[in-house]
PDB file of C-alpha atoms in Angstrom:
ATOM      1  CA  MET A   1     140.169 162.140  19.629  1.00 66.00           C
ATOM      2  CA  GLU A   2     137.436 164.393  18.206  1.00 80.00           C
ATOM      3  CA  TYR A   3     135.832 167.264  20.093  1.00 85.00           C
ATOM      4  CA  ILE A   4     132.710 169.416  20.199  1.00 91.00           C
ATOM      5  CA  GLU A   5     133.514 173.142  20.334  1.00 91.00           C
ATOM      6  CA  CYS A   6     130.884 175.144  22.223  1.00 95.00           C
ATOM      7  CA  ALA A   7     130.877 178.918  21.695  1.00 95.00           C
ATOM      8  CA  PHE A   8     129.386 181.344  24.240  1.00 96.00           C
ATOM      9  CA  LYS A   9     129.303 184.774  22.573  1.00 95.00           C
ATOM     10  CA  GLY A  10     128.700 188.221  24.023  1.00 93.00           C
ATOM     11  CA  ILE A  11     130.158 187.610  27.493  1.00 91.00           C
ATOM     12  CA  SER A  12     132.074 189.813  29.878  1.00 84.00           C
ATOM     13  CA  PRO A  13     135.369 188.697  31.477  1.00 76.00           C
ATOM     14  CA  SER A  14     133.611 187.986  34.761  1.00 76.00           C
ATOM     15  CA  THR A  15     130.945 185.908  32.983  1.00 85.00           C
ATOM     16  CA  GLY A  16     133.674 183.977  31.208  1.00 83.00           C
ATOM     17  CA  GLU A  17     135.337 183.185  34.547  1.00 77.00           C
ATOM     18  CA  MET A  18     132.011 181.915  35.961  1.00 83.00           C
ATOM     19  CA  LEU A  19     131.346 179.814  32.860  1.00 89.00           C
ATOM     20  CA  VAL A  20     134.782 178.179  33.039  1.00 83.00           C
ATOM     21  CA  ALA A  21     134.276 177.421  36.718  1.00 76.00           C
ATOM     22  CA  LEU A  22     130.831 175.898  35.981  1.00 83.00           C
ATOM     23  CA  LEU A  23     131.864 173.900  32.881  1.00 86.00           C
ATOM     24  CA  SER A  24     135.070 172.615  34.562  1.00 75.00           C
ATOM     25  CA  ASN A  25     132.865 170.605  36.890  1.00 72.00           C
ATOM     26  CA  MET A  26     131.309 168.880  33.856  1.00 82.00           C
ATOM     27  CA  ALA A  27     133.085 166.984  31.085  1.00 80.00           C
ATOM     28  CA  PHE A  28     134.577 170.115  29.478  1.00 84.00           C
ATOM     29  CA  ASP A  29     138.396 170.109  29.771  1.00 72.00           C
ATOM     30  CA  THR A  30     139.755 172.951  27.631  1.00 74.00           C
ATOM     31  CA  PHE A  31     138.834 176.598  27.298  1.00 78.00           C
ATOM     32  CA  HIS A  32     139.833 179.601  25.224  1.00 78.00           C
ATOM     33  CA  GLU A  33     138.483 183.113  25.803  1.00 78.00           C
ATOM     34  CA  GLU A  34     138.958 186.002  23.369  1.00 78.00           C
ATOM     35  CA  ASP A  35     137.074 189.109  22.260  1.00 79.00           C
ATOM     36  CA  GLY A  36     133.972 188.513  24.358  1.00 86.00           C
ATOM     37  CA  GLN A  37     133.690 184.860  23.399  1.00 90.00           C
ATOM     38  CA  LEU A  38     134.390 181.667  25.356  1.00 90.00           C
ATOM     39  CA  MET A  39     135.204 178.484  23.463  1.00 89.00           C
ATOM     40  CA  ALA A  40     134.744 175.339  25.567  1.00 89.00           C
ATOM     41  CA  TYR A  41     135.730 171.852  24.405  1.00 86.00           C
ATOM     42  CA  ILE A  42     134.249 168.506  25.271  1.00 88.00           C
ATOM     43  CA  ALA A  43     135.093 165.042  23.894  1.00 84.00           C
ATOM     44  CA  GLU A  44     132.585 163.983  21.278  1.00 89.00           C
ATOM     45  CA  ALA A  45     132.049 160.766  23.282  1.00 88.00           C
ATOM     46  CA  ASP A  46     130.754 162.825  26.215  1.00 90.00           C
ATOM     47  CA  TRP A  47     128.361 164.957  24.085  1.00 94.00           C
ATOM     48  CA  ASN A  48     124.660 164.157  23.850  1.00 94.00           C
ATOM     49  CA  THR A  49     121.287 165.843  23.685  1.00 94.00           C
ATOM     50  CA  GLU A  50     121.136 166.252  27.477  1.00 94.00           C
ATOM     51  CA  VAL A  51     124.470 168.091  27.554  1.00 94.00           C
ATOM     52  CA  GLN A  52     123.318 170.259  24.618  1.00 96.00           C
ATOM     53  CA  ALA A  53     120.081 171.139  26.429  1.00 95.00           C
ATOM     54  CA  GLU A  54     122.069 172.031  29.568  1.00 94.00           C
ATOM     55  CA  MET A  55     124.384 174.285  27.499  1.00 96.00           C
ATOM     56  CA  GLU A  56     121.364 176.050  26.044  1.00 95.00           C
ATOM     57  CA  ALA A  57     119.914 176.578  29.540  1.00 94.00           C
ATOM     58  CA  ILE A  58     123.259 177.926  30.846  1.00 94.00           C
ATOM     59  CA  SER A  59     123.586 180.344  27.944  1.00 94.00           C
ATOM     60  CA  ALA A  60     120.022 181.593  28.600  1.00 94.00           C
ATOM     61  CA  GLN A  61     120.938 182.018  32.303  1.00 92.00           C
ATOM     62  CA  PHE A  62     123.996 184.093  31.482  1.00 91.00           C
ATOM     63  CA  GLY A  63     122.320 186.004  28.650  1.00 92.00           C
ATOM     64  CA  CYS A  64     124.759 184.972  25.913  1.00 95.00           C
ATOM     65  CA  GLN A  65     124.533 183.332  22.513  1.00 95.00           C
ATOM     66  CA  PHE A  66     125.330 179.609  22.267  1.00 96.00           C
ATOM     67  CA  SER A  67     126.384 177.493  19.327  1.00 96.00           C
ATOM     68  CA  TYR A  68     128.432 174.344  18.788  1.00 96.00           C
ATOM     69  CA  VAL A  69     130.347 172.649  16.050  1.00 94.00           C
ATOM     70  CA  HIS A  70     132.242 169.347  15.549  1.00 90.00           C
ATOM     71  CA  ILE A  71     136.040 169.743  15.598  1.00 80.00           C
ATOM     72  CA  ALA A  72     138.286 167.135  14.033  1.00 70.00           C
ATOM     73  CA  ASP A  73     141.540 166.590  15.913  1.00 61.00           C
ATOM     74  CA  LYS A  74     143.568 166.555  12.686  1.00 51.00           C
ATOM     75  CA  ASN A  75     142.589 170.113  11.809  1.00 53.00           C
ATOM     76  CA  TRP A  76     143.515 171.734  15.125  1.00 54.00           C
ATOM     77  CA  ASN A  77     147.224 172.393  14.572  1.00 53.00           C
ATOM     78  CA  GLU A  78     146.553 173.834  11.148  1.00 56.00           C
ATOM     79  CA  GLU A  79     144.121 176.373  12.686  1.00 57.00           C
ATOM     80  CA  TRP A  80     146.696 177.295  15.320  1.00 54.00           C
ATOM     81  CA  GLU A  81     149.279 177.946  12.595  1.00 55.00           C
ATOM     82  CA  LYS A  82     146.924 180.448  11.054  1.00 55.00           C
ATOM     83  CA  ASN A  83     146.146 182.286  14.314  1.00 60.00           C
ATOM     84  CA  PHE A  84     149.022 181.764  16.718  1.00 69.00           C
ATOM     85  CA  PRO A  85     151.594 184.633  16.680  1.00 79.00           C
ATOM     86  CA  HIS A  86     154.773 184.563  18.703  1.00 86.00           C
ATOM     87  CA  ILE A  87     154.926 186.351  22.069  1.00 89.00           C
ATOM     88  CA  VAL A  88     157.775 188.247  23.755  1.00 93.00           C
ATOM     89  CA  VAL A  89     157.623 188.873  27.492  1.00 96.00           C
ATOM     90  CA  ASP A  90     159.504 191.961  28.651  1.00 96.00           C
ATOM     91  CA  GLU A  91     162.127 191.596  25.908  1.00 95.00           C
ATOM     92  CA  GLN A  92     163.537 188.595  27.788  1.00 96.00           C
ATOM     93  CA  CYS A  93     161.515 185.552  26.824  1.00 96.00           C
ATOM     94  CA  LEU A  94     160.311 184.546  23.359  1.00 94.00           C
ATOM     95  CA  ILE A  95     157.393 182.101  23.223  1.00 93.00           C
ATOM     96  CA  ARG A  96     157.094 180.607  19.790  1.00 90.00           C
ATOM     97  CA  ALA A  97     155.520 177.690  17.932  1.00 85.00           C
ATOM     98  CA  PRO A  98     157.668 175.286  15.873  1.00 85.00           C
ATOM     99  CA  PHE A  99     156.405 176.980  12.687  1.00 80.00           C
ATOM    100  CA  HIS A 100     157.641 180.488  13.729  1.00 83.00           C
ATOM    101  CA  HIS A 101     160.961 181.634  12.300  1.00 80.00           C
ATOM    102  CA  ILE A 102     162.294 184.430  14.530  1.00 79.00           C
ATOM    103  CA  ASP A 103     165.670 186.015  13.814  1.00 78.00           C
ATOM    104  CA  LYS A 104     166.005 188.218  16.899  1.00 81.00           C
ATOM    105  CA  LYS A 105     167.732 186.566  19.855  1.00 87.00           C
ATOM    106  CA  TYR A 106     166.338 186.670  23.387  1.00 93.00           C
ATOM    107  CA  PRO A 107     167.829 185.347  26.641  1.00 96.00           C
ATOM    108  CA  TYR A 108     165.152 182.635  26.774  1.00 97.00           C
ATOM    109  CA  THR A 109     163.217 180.952  23.999  1.00 95.00           C
ATOM    110  CA  ILE A 110     160.378 178.513  24.664  1.00 95.00           C
ATOM    111  CA  THR A 111     158.873 176.470  21.851  1.00 93.00           C
ATOM    112  CA  ILE A 112     155.291 175.433  22.395  1.00 88.00           C
ATOM    113  CA  GLU A 113     153.132 173.171  20.269  1.00 80.00           C
ATOM    114  CA  PRO A 114     149.839 174.671  21.466  1.00 63.00           C
ATOM    115  CA  ARG A 115     147.215 172.103  20.414  1.00 62.00           C
ATOM    116  CA  MET A 116     144.271 172.613  22.696  1.00 53.00           C
ATOM    117  CA  SER A 117     146.071 173.160  26.001  1.00 48.00           C
ATOM    118  CA  PHE A 118     145.953 176.339  28.055  1.00 54.00           C
ATOM    119  CA  GLY A 119     149.223 178.224  28.422  1.00 53.00           C
ATOM    120  CA  THR A 120     150.732 179.690  25.263  1.00 57.00           C
ATOM    121  CA  GLY A 121     151.571 183.114  26.652  1.00 57.00           C
ATOM    122  CA  HIS A 122     148.771 184.775  24.754  1.00 68.00           C
ATOM    123  CA  HIS A 123     146.427 184.845  27.714  1.00 77.00           C
ATOM    124  CA  ALA A 124     147.258 187.669  30.151  1.00 85.00           C
ATOM    125  CA  SER A 125     147.452 185.262  33.108  1.00 88.00           C
ATOM    126  CA  THR A 126     150.191 183.168  31.492  1.00 90.00           C
ATOM    127  CA  PHE A 127     152.018 186.324  30.353  1.00 93.00           C
ATOM    128  CA  LEU A 128     151.933 187.589  33.960  1.00 96.00           C
ATOM    129  CA  MET A 129     153.217 184.287  35.363  1.00 97.00           C
ATOM    130  CA  ILE A 130     156.193 184.415  32.997  1.00 97.00           C
ATOM    131  CA  ARG A 131     156.798 188.106  33.908  1.00 98.00           C
ATOM    132  CA  ARG A 132     156.889 187.274  37.612  1.00 98.00           C
ATOM    133  CA  MET A 133     159.112 184.253  37.054  1.00 98.00           C
ATOM    134  CA  LEU A 134     161.652 186.336  35.188  1.00 98.00           C
ATOM    135  CA  GLN A 135     162.013 188.426  38.368  1.00 98.00           C
ATOM    136  CA  MET A 136     162.662 185.395  40.623  1.00 98.00           C
ATOM    137  CA  ASP A 137     165.654 183.299  41.598  1.00 97.00           C
ATOM    138  CA  PHE A 138     165.107 179.671  40.595  1.00 98.00           C
ATOM    139  CA  LYS A 139     168.682 178.429  40.885  1.00 98.00           C
ATOM    140  CA  GLY A 140     168.774 175.024  42.633  1.00 96.00           C
ATOM    141  CA  LYS A 141     165.078 175.235  43.604  1.00 98.00           C
ATOM    142  CA  LYS A 142     162.457 172.495  43.771  1.00 98.00           C
ATOM    143  CA  VAL A 143     159.458 173.721  41.853  1.00 99.00           C
ATOM    144  CA  CYS A 144     155.859 172.591  41.300  1.00 98.00           C
ATOM    145  CA  ASP A 145     153.759 173.561  38.325  1.00 98.00           C
ATOM    146  CA  ALA A 146     150.169 172.737  39.364  1.00 97.00           C
ATOM    147  CA  GLY A 147     147.833 172.705  36.371  1.00 92.00           C
ATOM    148  CA  SER A 148     150.644 172.620  33.802  1.00 92.00           C
ATOM    149  CA  GLY A 149     148.610 173.025  30.594  1.00 86.00           C
ATOM    150  CA  THR A 150     151.218 173.179  27.820  1.00 88.00           C
ATOM    151  CA  GLY A 151     154.059 172.802  30.350  1.00 94.00           C
ATOM    152  CA  ILE A 152     155.239 176.354  29.643  1.00 95.00           C
ATOM    153  CA  LEU A 153     155.819 177.311  33.297  1.00 97.00           C
ATOM    154  CA  ALA A 154     157.716 174.088  34.084  1.00 98.00           C
ATOM    155  CA  ILE A 155     159.917 174.694  31.056  1.00 98.00           C
ATOM    156  CA  MET A 156     160.524 178.312  32.076  1.00 98.00           C
ATOM    157  CA  ALA A 157     161.445 177.245  35.634  1.00 99.00           C
ATOM    158  CA  VAL A 158     164.169 174.873  34.358  1.00 99.00           C
ATOM    159  CA  MET A 159     165.500 177.502  31.976  1.00 98.00           C
ATOM    160  CA  LEU A 160     165.777 179.875  34.943  1.00 98.00           C
ATOM    161  CA  GLY A 161     167.819 177.366  36.885  1.00 98.00           C
ATOM    162  CA  ALA A 162     165.408 175.133  38.788  1.00 98.00           C
ATOM    163  CA  ASP A 163     166.970 171.861  39.932  1.00 97.00           C
ATOM    164  CA  HIS A 164     163.746 169.823  39.587  1.00 98.00           C
ATOM    165  CA  VAL A 165     160.156 170.505  38.581  1.00 98.00           C
ATOM    166  CA  PHE A 166     157.113 168.390  39.501  1.00 98.00           C
ATOM    167  CA  ALA A 167     154.228 169.180  37.165  1.00 98.00           C
ATOM    168  CA  LEU A 168     150.676 167.892  37.175  1.00 96.00           C
ATOM    169  CA  ASP A 169     147.477 168.314  35.166  1.00 92.00           C
ATOM    170  CA  ASN A 170     144.127 166.545  35.393  1.00 88.00           C
ATOM    171  CA  ASN A 171     143.515 166.778  31.613  1.00 82.00           C
ATOM    172  CA  GLU A 172     144.956 163.907  29.532  1.00 83.00           C
ATOM    173  CA  TRP A 173     145.294 166.072  26.434  1.00 79.00           C
ATOM    174  CA  ALA A 174     147.203 168.727  28.376  1.00 82.00           C
ATOM    175  CA  PHE A 175     149.309 166.022  30.019  1.00 89.00           C
ATOM    176  CA  ASN A 176     150.392 164.591  26.687  1.00 88.00           C
ATOM    177  CA  ASN A 177     150.953 168.078  25.252  1.00 86.00           C
ATOM    178  CA  SER A 178     153.203 168.909  28.219  1.00 92.00           C
ATOM    179  CA  LEU A 179     155.240 165.799  27.724  1.00 94.00           C
ATOM    180  CA  ASP A 180     155.872 166.717  24.076  1.00 93.00           C
ATOM    181  CA  ASN A 181     156.725 170.360  24.851  1.00 95.00           C
ATOM    182  CA  ILE A 182     159.009 169.438  27.745  1.00 97.00           C
ATOM    183  CA  ALA A 183     160.934 167.027  25.480  1.00 97.00           C
ATOM    184  CA  MET A 184     161.036 169.530  22.618  1.00 96.00           C
ATOM    185  CA  ASN A 185     162.613 172.154  24.859  1.00 97.00           C
ATOM    186  CA  GLY A 186     165.245 169.759  26.146  1.00 97.00           C
ATOM    187  CA  VAL A 187     164.263 169.831  29.853  1.00 98.00           C
ATOM    188  CA  ALA A 188     162.793 166.295  30.235  1.00 97.00           C
ATOM    189  CA  ASP A 189     165.637 165.286  32.587  1.00 97.00           C
ATOM    190  CA  LYS A 190     164.527 167.916  35.144  1.00 98.00           C
ATOM    191  CA  VAL A 191     160.724 167.782  34.842  1.00 98.00           C
ATOM    192  CA  HIS A 192     158.540 164.993  36.120  1.00 98.00           C
ATOM    193  CA  ILE A 193     154.888 165.326  35.106  1.00 97.00           C
ATOM    194  CA  GLU A 194     151.927 163.262  36.263  1.00 96.00           C
ATOM    195  CA  LEU A 195     148.261 163.039  35.271  1.00 94.00           C
ATOM    196  CA  GLY A 196     146.092 163.692  38.281  1.00 92.00           C
ATOM    197  CA  GLU A 197     144.428 166.088  40.740  1.00 92.00           C
ATOM    198  CA  MET A 198     145.770 168.544  43.304  1.00 92.00           C
ATOM    199  CA  GLU A 199     145.634 165.874  45.979  1.00 93.00           C
ATOM    200  CA  MET A 200     148.865 164.596  44.426  1.00 95.00           C
ATOM    201  CA  LEU A 201     150.639 167.436  46.288  1.00 95.00           C
ATOM    202  CA  GLU A 202     150.118 165.678  49.610  1.00 94.00           C
ATOM    203  CA  GLY A 203     153.419 164.805  51.235  1.00 95.00           C
ATOM    204  CA  LYS A 204     155.499 166.925  48.829  1.00 97.00           C
ATOM    205  CA  ARG A 205     157.291 170.187  49.571  1.00 97.00           C
ATOM    206  CA  PHE A 206     158.569 172.800  47.147  1.00 98.00           C
ATOM    207  CA  ASP A 207     160.602 176.009  47.252  1.00 98.00           C
ATOM    208  CA  VAL A 208     158.421 177.526  44.523  1.00 99.00           C
ATOM    209  CA  LEU A 209     154.842 176.567  43.678  1.00 99.00           C
ATOM    210  CA  LEU A 210     153.255 177.890  40.457  1.00 98.00           C
ATOM    211  CA  ALA A 211     149.491 177.613  39.834  1.00 97.00           C
ATOM    212  CA  ASN A 212     147.810 179.291  36.859  1.00 93.00           C
ATOM    213  CA  ILE A 213     144.323 177.821  37.144  1.00 88.00           C
ATOM    214  CA  ASN A 214     141.163 179.715  38.180  1.00 84.00           C
ATOM    215  CA  ARG A 215     139.708 181.430  41.196  1.00 86.00           C
ATOM    216  CA  ASN A 216     137.501 178.634  42.473  1.00 85.00           C
ATOM    217  CA  VAL A 217     140.187 175.912  42.278  1.00 89.00           C
ATOM    218  CA  LEU A 218     142.822 178.189  43.879  1.00 94.00           C
ATOM    219  CA  VAL A 219     140.529 179.091  46.784  1.00 94.00           C
ATOM    220  CA  GLN A 220     139.443 175.482  47.259  1.00 93.00           C
ATOM    221  CA  TYR A 221     143.011 174.097  47.347  1.00 95.00           C
ATOM    222  CA  MET A 222     144.766 176.976  49.127  1.00 97.00           C
ATOM    223  CA  PRO A 223     145.335 174.801  52.269  1.00 97.00           C
ATOM    224  CA  GLN A 224     147.012 172.087  50.152  1.00 96.00           C
ATOM    225  CA  LEU A 225     149.103 174.682  48.350  1.00 97.00           C
ATOM    226  CA  GLU A 226     150.303 176.144  51.626  1.00 97.00           C
ATOM    227  CA  LEU A 227     151.152 172.718  53.033  1.00 97.00           C
ATOM    228  CA  ALA A 228     153.214 171.927  49.928  1.00 97.00           C
ATOM    229  CA  LEU A 229     155.314 175.078  50.308  1.00 97.00           C
ATOM    230  CA  GLU A 230     158.633 175.013  52.163  1.00 96.00           C
ATOM    231  CA  GLN A 231     159.340 177.639  54.804  1.00 94.00           C
ATOM    232  CA  GLN A 232     160.534 180.817  53.033  1.00 94.00           C
ATOM    233  CA  GLY A 233     159.001 179.389  49.883  1.00 97.00           C
ATOM    234  CA  GLU A 234     157.082 181.374  47.288  1.00 98.00           C
ATOM    235  CA  LEU A 235     153.637 180.716  45.822  1.00 98.00           C
ATOM    236  CA  VAL A 236     152.720 182.413  42.520  1.00 98.00           C
ATOM    237  CA  LEU A 237     149.089 182.308  41.395  1.00 98.00           C
ATOM    238  CA  SER A 238     147.186 183.510  38.376  1.00 94.00           C
ATOM    239  CA  GLY A 239     144.102 182.741  36.242  1.00 87.00           C
ATOM    240  CA  VAL A 240     142.142 185.219  38.385  1.00 87.00           C
ATOM    241  CA  LEU A 241     140.281 188.339  37.364  1.00 85.00           C
ATOM    242  CA  THR A 242     141.413 191.444  39.226  1.00 89.00           C
ATOM    243  CA  ALA A 243     137.836 191.946  40.329  1.00 86.00           C
ATOM    244  CA  ASP A 244     138.011 188.569  42.114  1.00 88.00           C
ATOM    245  CA  MET A 245     141.432 188.970  43.710  1.00 94.00           C
ATOM    246  CA  GLN A 246     140.062 189.602  47.179  1.00 96.00           C
ATOM    247  CA  HIS A 247     138.895 185.979  47.316  1.00 94.00           C
ATOM    248  CA  ILE A 248     142.478 184.862  46.668  1.00 96.00           C
ATOM    249  CA  LEU A 249     143.929 187.359  49.175  1.00 97.00           C
ATOM    250  CA  ASP A 250     141.530 186.198  51.891  1.00 97.00           C
ATOM    251  CA  ALA A 251     142.137 182.507  51.233  1.00 98.00           C
ATOM    252  CA  ALA A 252     145.914 183.021  51.288  1.00 98.00           C
ATOM    253  CA  ALA A 253     145.779 185.120  54.458  1.00 97.00           C
ATOM    254  CA  ALA A 254     143.763 182.404  56.171  1.00 98.00           C
ATOM    255  CA  GLN A 255     146.735 180.062  55.602  1.00 97.00           C
ATOM    256  CA  GLY A 256     149.274 182.585  56.920  1.00 97.00           C
ATOM    257  CA  LEU A 257     150.658 183.495  53.472  1.00 98.00           C
ATOM    258  CA  GLN A 258     151.918 187.038  52.927  1.00 97.00           C
ATOM    259  CA  LEU A 259     151.392 188.934  49.664  1.00 98.00           C
ATOM    260  CA  THR A 260     154.694 190.085  48.161  1.00 98.00           C
ATOM    261  CA  GLN A 261     153.647 191.277  44.734  1.00 98.00           C
ATOM    262  CA  HIS A 262     150.448 191.886  42.742  1.00 98.00           C
ATOM    263  CA  LEU A 263     150.758 192.196  38.949  1.00 98.00           C
ATOM    264  CA  GLN A 264     147.901 193.196  36.607  1.00 96.00           C
ATOM    265  CA  LEU A 265     147.365 193.046  32.846  1.00 91.00           C
ATOM    266  CA  GLU A 266     144.079 193.817  31.164  1.00 83.00           C
ATOM    267  CA  GLU A 267     141.384 192.387  33.515  1.00 82.00           C
ATOM    268  CA  TRP A 268     143.690 189.706  34.951  1.00 88.00           C
ATOM    269  CA  SER A 269     145.951 189.449  38.002  1.00 94.00           C
ATOM    270  CA  CYS A 270     148.967 187.494  39.216  1.00 97.00           C
ATOM    271  CA  ALA A 271     149.847 187.362  42.890  1.00 98.00           C
ATOM    272  CA  ALA A 272     153.025 186.216  44.645  1.00 98.00           C
ATOM    273  CA  PHE A 273     152.953 185.097  48.274  1.00 98.00           C
ATOM    274  CA  SER A 274     155.709 184.196  50.694  1.00 96.00           C
ATOM    275  CA  HIS A 275     155.659 181.460  53.333  1.00 89.00           C
ATOM    276  CA  PRO A 276     157.056 183.032  56.530  1.00 83.00           C
TER     277      PRO A 276
END
């Protein structure tokens, strides 16, 4: 599949969050934000002059510069190899790509073929999710990774002792990327992943629920997240700017969830809630 890469330059973190929320409701399915620039990806088949005109109008609305280029699928991994360094979380977890050769040993090593999926550890929200998970007890737990991206959180949960992980993502590219990464890390026997929306949580219950998505989706689906959590279960959320955390806190409180920890890195937050 070939993609169109749309670049929105000169944006603040809060503008980036709003753009992602807006574009997520269109045909855009993958995003990468770095150094005041948001890259949004849409399948070439979904790109036309009307979408281009709408992107130009949106960039004018947000006061940022807009440009787009055609991206060939075959070149993507090569670009990642040039720009994708390994990551170490709290000297406990190494997140590497297959092309990294790391001599130092860490308690946990996750290998991720990044492609175009969100969740490589480089974004502060993913880093914070891993940091929180390293503090938790997963032994024998039933876990859900909602919005799995690369599958990194599902993989981490199994490595930390989870008995079974149900993962889901509504993006076909991310779904296929997760399948590959889960197999590559040797945890396919304990992770079941499906392609679909958050409604797939209905009728399921988990000891731990992980969701690294964005503010709007988390607020919208907070009732479903609460219903999918076992009593005494733990909900860990990220993908939210610290400036927007009150929206998450209010939505969680409305469902009777209690905040147990709030982590911050750069402009981003991760929050853990308990189900009393």
